[in-house]
Backbone as ProteinMPNN parsed JSONL, in Angstrom:
{"seq_chain_A": "MNIFGIGLPEMALILVVALLVFGPKKLPEIGRSLGKAIRGFQDASKEFENEFKREAQQIEDSVKMSAKLEGSSKTEMAVEREVEKSSSESE", "coords_chain_A": {"N_chain_A": [[139.45, 85.471, -72.569], [137.15, 84.18, -70.015], [134.496, 82.997, -69.063], [132.008, 81.957, -66.582], [133.832, 79.935, -66.269], [134.013, 79.035, -68.968], [135.634, 78.81, -71.85], [136.664, 80.874, -74.971], [136.597, 78.974, -77.235], [134.847, 76.923, -76.315], [132.421, 78.361, -75.923], [132.177, 79.291, -78.734], [131.506, 76.896, -79.583], [128.964, 76.055, -78.376], [127.484, 78.12, -79.201], [127.343, 77.446, -82.245], [126.175, 74.848, -82.097], [123.665, 75.722, -80.736], [122.787, 77.361, -82.869], [122.282, 75.438, -84.778], [120.298, 73.751, -83.808], [118.116, 75.42, -83.055], [117.923, 77.256, -84.843], [118.4, 80.303, -87.523], [116.491, 81.936, -87.304], [115.173, 81.685, -84.809], [116.985, 82.207, -82.807], [117.761, 84.647, -82.024], [115.449, 85.614, -80.566], [115.482, 83.857, -78.49], [117.886, 84.389, -77.226], [117.294, 86.982, -76.249], [115.31, 86.284, -74.257], [116.748, 84.481, -72.673], [118.606, 86.503, -71.635], [116.913, 88.375, -70.53], [116.235, 86.484, -68.431], [118.414, 86.083, -67.061], [119.124, 88.622, -66.181], [116.83, 89.324, -64.441], [117.362, 87.319, -62.746], [119.806, 88.489, -61.439], [118.664, 90.776, -60.36], [116.913, 89.87, -58.416], [118.764, 88.474, -56.877], [120.362, 90.53, -55.989], [118.259, 92.08, -54.43], [117.818, 90.414, -52.552], [120.181, 90.197, -51.216], [120.265, 92.859, -50.276], [118.094, 92.997, -48.745], [118.7, 91.208, -46.84], [121.061, 92.333, -45.822], [119.875, 94.764, -44.656], [118.097, 93.335, -42.719], [120.146, 92.75, -40.926], [121.468, 94.565, -40.082], [119.206, 95.853, -38.635], [119.211, 94.151, -36.607], [121.458, 94.426, -35.395], [121.324, 97.028, -34.772], [119.155, 96.745, -32.499], [120.703, 95.038, -30.67], [122.558, 96.688, -29.853], [121.083, 98.748, -28.679], [119.957, 97.445, -26.699], [122.165, 96.901, -25.12], [122.836, 99.301, -24.485], [120.486, 100.075, -22.942], [120.466, 97.965, -20.875], [123.124, 98.946, -19.634], [122.192, 101.477, -18.82], [120.219, 100.838, -16.938], [121.805, 99.168, -15.018], [123.019, 101.562, -14.173], [121.051, 102.951, -13.047], [120.174, 101.294, -11.074], [122.417, 101.474, -9.396], [122.479, 104.156, -8.608], [120.033, 104.282, -7.242], [120.621, 102.652, -5.07], [122.584, 103.948, -3.715], [120.911, 106.287, -3.217], [119.339, 105.329, -1.462], [120.907, 104.517, 0.556], [122.082, 106.65, 1.329], [119.736, 107.78, 2.475], [119.013, 106.043, 4.564], [121.563, 106.262, 6.279], [121.043, 109.036, 6.912], [118.981, 108.733, 8.506]], "CA_chain_A": [[138.072, 85.612, -72.24], [136.78, 82.827, -69.699], [133.198, 83.416, -68.359], [131.757, 80.882, -66.023], [134.596, 78.786, -66.513], [133.629, 78.734, -70.178], [136.52, 79.648, -72.671], [135.919, 81.292, -76.353], [136.23, 77.783, -78.094], [133.576, 76.402, -75.997], [131.451, 79.429, -76.424], [131.81, 79.08, -80.102], [130.825, 75.431, -80.076], [127.723, 76.068, -77.932], [127.033, 79.136, -80.432], [127.085, 76.781, -83.497], [125.155, 74.107, -81.465], [122.4, 76.441, -80.642], [122.102, 77.831, -84.134], [121.757, 74.44, -85.431], [119.148, 73.286, -82.935], [116.747, 76.439, -83.008], [117.807, 78.015, -86.2], [118.943, 81.475, -87.107], [115.245, 82.782, -87.081], [114.494, 81.794, -83.455], [118.119, 82.233, -81.854], [117.88, 86.238, -81.471], [114.524, 85.608, -79.493], [116.044, 82.746, -77.376], [118.976, 84.825, -76.541], [116.535, 88.028, -75.456], [114.687, 85.476, -73.235], [117.779, 84.117, -71.746], [118.96, 87.867, -71.191], [115.937, 88.857, -69.469], [116.297, 85.734, -67.34], [119.683, 86.406, -66.075], [118.81, 90.009, -65.553], [115.778, 88.823, -63.461], [118.121, 86.507, -61.412], [120.717, 89.318, -60.852], [117.856, 91.739, -59.697], [116.645, 88.895, -57.33], [119.862, 88.235, -56.058], [120.538, 92.128, -55.033], [117.084, 92.353, -53.552], [118.035, 89.361, -51.416], [121.433, 90.811, -50.395], [119.996, 94.179, -49.58], [117.292, 92.445, -47.484], [119.742, 90.464, -45.655], [121.874, 93.519, -44.934], [118.676, 95.624, -43.79], [117.844, 92.589, -41.374], [121.521, 92.414, -40.398], [121.685, 96.034, -39.57], [118.057, 95.977, -37.682], [119.525, 93.258, -35.551], [122.983, 95.155, -34.651], [120.793, 98.361, -34.008], [118.642, 95.979, -31.486], [121.604, 94.477, -29.815], [123.337, 97.973, -29.538], [120.144, 99.343, -28.114], [119.713, 96.421, -25.387], [123.328, 96.971, -24.352], [122.746, 100.55, -23.839], [119.354, 99.97, -21.682], [121.255, 97.509, -19.606], [123.964, 99.975, -18.946], [121.71, 102.406, -18.186], [119.674, 99.944, -15.648], [122.744, 99.011, -14.003], [123.587, 102.575, -13.396], [119.896, 103.539, -12.2], [120.027, 100.716, -9.821], [123.558, 101.962, -8.509], [121.978, 105.427, -8.19], [119.087, 103.691, -6.303], [121.303, 102.154, -3.88], [123.33, 105.142, -3.127], [120.231, 107.094, -2.553], [118.827, 104.471, -0.146], [122.173, 104.029, 1.459], [122.122, 107.991, 1.969], [118.556, 108.242, 3.291], [119.395, 105.438, 5.813], [122.317, 107.004, 6.846], [120.329, 110.008, 7.412], [117.736, 108.589, 9.556]], "C_chain_A": [[137.463, 84.204, -71.418], [135.451, 83.484, -68.704], [132.433, 82.134, -67.803], [132.451, 79.613, -66.14], [134.593, 78.116, -67.984], [134.726, 79.482, -71.084], [136.029, 79.906, -73.917], [135.78, 79.937, -77.173], [135.017, 77.196, -77.818], [132.421, 77.144, -76.201], [131.011, 79.265, -77.69], [131.058, 77.942, -80.574], [129.441, 75.517, -79.618], [126.808, 77.079, -78.962], [126.328, 78.204, -81.55], [126.062, 75.671, -83.025], [123.464, 74.525, -81.388], [121.966, 76.944, -81.94], [121.774, 76.691, -85.046], [120.574, 73.697, -85.075], [118.071, 74.302, -83.377], [116.902, 77.081, -84.258], [118.227, 79.513, -86.221], [117.718, 82.545, -86.911], [114.958, 83.13, -85.348], [115.663, 82.213, -82.508], [118.045, 83.658, -81.291], [116.679, 86.197, -80.323], [114.817, 84.702, -78.202], [116.981, 83.855, -76.481], [118.231, 86.397, -75.78], [115.952, 87.408, -74.397], [115.819, 85.259, -72.173], [118.729, 85.489, -71.019], [118.298, 88.31, -70.129], [115.977, 87.881, -68.135], [117.335, 85.908, -66.194], [119.637, 87.457, -65.707], [118.148, 89.948, -64.243], [116.4, 88.448, -62.217], [119.106, 87.684, -60.832], [120.139, 90.313, -60.094], [117.347, 91.025, -58.463], [117.565, 88.813, -56.132], [120.212, 89.772, -55.301], [119.529, 92.364, -54.428], [117.411, 91.663, -52.469], [119.128, 90.113, -50.496], [120.96, 92.023, -49.5], [119.006, 93.885, -48.488], [117.71, 92.029, -46.372], [120.708, 91.664, -44.843], [120.947, 94.459, -44.074], [118.51, 94.949, -42.517], [118.89, 92.73, -40.524], [121.807, 93.606, -39.439], [120.634, 96.241, -38.409], [118.42, 95.153, -36.322], [120.683, 93.732, -34.715], [122.388, 96.119, -34.027], [120.124, 97.773, -32.567], [119.469, 95.677, -30.556], [122.517, 95.728, -29.025], [122.244, 98.579, -28.245], [119.702, 98.453, -26.466], [120.977, 96.669, -24.682], [123.234, 98.422, -23.576], [121.587, 100.806, -22.564], [119.958, 99.072, -20.659], [122.325, 98.146, -19.074], [123.419, 100.812, -18.396], [120.873, 101.796, -16.717], [120.4, 99.696, -14.704], [123.02, 100.41, -13.448], [122.195, 103.135, -12.599], [119.919, 102.609, -11.109], [121.295, 101.266, -9.06], [123.203, 103.266, -7.775], [121.01, 105.137, -6.884], [119.693, 103.455, -5.009], [122.143, 103.273, -3.136], [122.262, 106.021, -2.565], [119.562, 106.285, -1.221], [120.108, 104.097, 0.83], [122.002, 105.661, 2.293], [121.06, 108.302, 2.68], [118.848, 107.237, 4.499], [120.168, 105.945, 6.697], [121.833, 108.309, 7.569], [119.484, 109.974, 8.648], [118.389, 108.214, 10.916]], "O_chain_A": [[137.301, 83.189, -72.095], [135.576, 84.312, -67.802], [132.236, 81.239, -68.624], [131.929, 78.498, -66.129], [135.024, 76.987, -68.22], [134.726, 80.713, -71.07], [134.993, 79.312, -74.214], [134.736, 79.837, -77.818], [134.186, 76.931, -78.687], [131.421, 76.585, -76.652], [129.821, 79.114, -77.967], [130.276, 77.869, -81.521], [128.608, 75.069, -80.405], [125.682, 76.816, -79.387], [125.116, 78.164, -81.758], [125.021, 75.637, -83.68], [122.457, 73.939, -81.786], [120.753, 76.967, -82.149], [121.053, 76.897, -86.023], [119.908, 73.081, -85.907], [117.153, 73.894, -84.088], [115.86, 77.49, -84.772], [118.421, 80.062, -85.136], [117.86, 83.692, -86.488], [114.679, 84.187, -84.782], [115.323, 82.581, -81.384], [118.274, 83.816, -80.092], [116.917, 86.71, -79.229], [114.366, 84.925, -77.079], [116.799, 84.096, -75.288], [118.755, 86.819, -74.749], [116.069, 88.07, -73.365], [115.814, 85.755, -71.046], [119.415, 85.359, -70.005], [118.786, 88.599, -69.036], [115.8, 88.325, -67.0], [117.222, 85.893, -64.969], [120.188, 87.557, -64.611], [118.629, 90.352, -63.184], [116.217, 88.894, -61.084], [119.129, 87.747, -59.603], [120.811, 90.83, -59.202], [117.38, 91.679, -57.421], [117.348, 88.982, -54.932], [120.27, 89.911, -54.079], [119.82, 93.13, -53.509], [117.323, 92.223, -51.376], [118.96, 90.513, -49.343], [121.201, 92.153, -48.3], [119.078, 94.473, -47.409], [117.331, 92.292, -45.231], [120.954, 91.79, -43.643], [121.262, 94.844, -42.948], [118.66, 95.513, -41.433], [118.63, 92.844, -39.326], [122.268, 93.555, -38.299], [121.01, 96.72, -37.339], [117.998, 95.449, -35.204], [120.821, 93.456, -33.523], [122.668, 96.312, -32.844], [120.525, 98.292, -31.524], [119.105, 96.003, -29.427], [123.01, 95.672, -27.898], [122.613, 98.793, -27.09], [119.246, 98.939, -25.432], [120.85, 96.645, -23.457], [123.489, 98.625, -22.388], [121.743, 101.494, -21.555], [119.937, 99.492, -19.502], [122.521, 97.894, -17.885], [123.939, 101.171, -17.34], [120.985, 102.334, -15.616], [120.0, 99.871, -13.553], [123.261, 100.472, -12.242], [122.352, 103.742, -11.54], [119.654, 103.136, -10.028], [121.044, 101.524, -7.883], [123.519, 103.487, -6.606], [121.175, 105.635, -5.77], [119.304, 104.008, -3.98], [122.228, 103.282, -1.908], [122.518, 106.561, -1.489], [119.383, 106.811, -0.122], [120.005, 103.348, 1.802], [121.844, 105.82, 3.503], [121.241, 109.11, 3.591], [118.913, 107.83, 5.576], [119.754, 106.154, 7.837], [122.215, 108.583, 8.706], [119.316, 110.832, 9.515], [117.686, 108.038, 11.91]]}, "name": "protein", "num_of_chains": 1, "seq": "MNIFGIGLPEMALILVVALLVFGPKKLPEIGRSLGKAIRGFQDASKEFENEFKREAQQIEDSVKMSAKLEGSSKTEMAVEREVEKSSSESE"}
């Protein structure tokens, strides 16, 4: 078992030191607080990741739309040139 690069012997040592420092009555409360803090950090991390993905998707959609508009503008200009050419030839 290896969590955050900490093996089982290190975890046991940390638990013993925490038990000695905080005492058996305070340790569960500290554990709950630590668990809530870690959960809050995970939630914030996921929210940041989701927001980043949404922004990236919006930028990608914007770039695609710009490319489509640019392509249709080129087509429109080509059609206008053909119409002008045809109208000047018919005169």
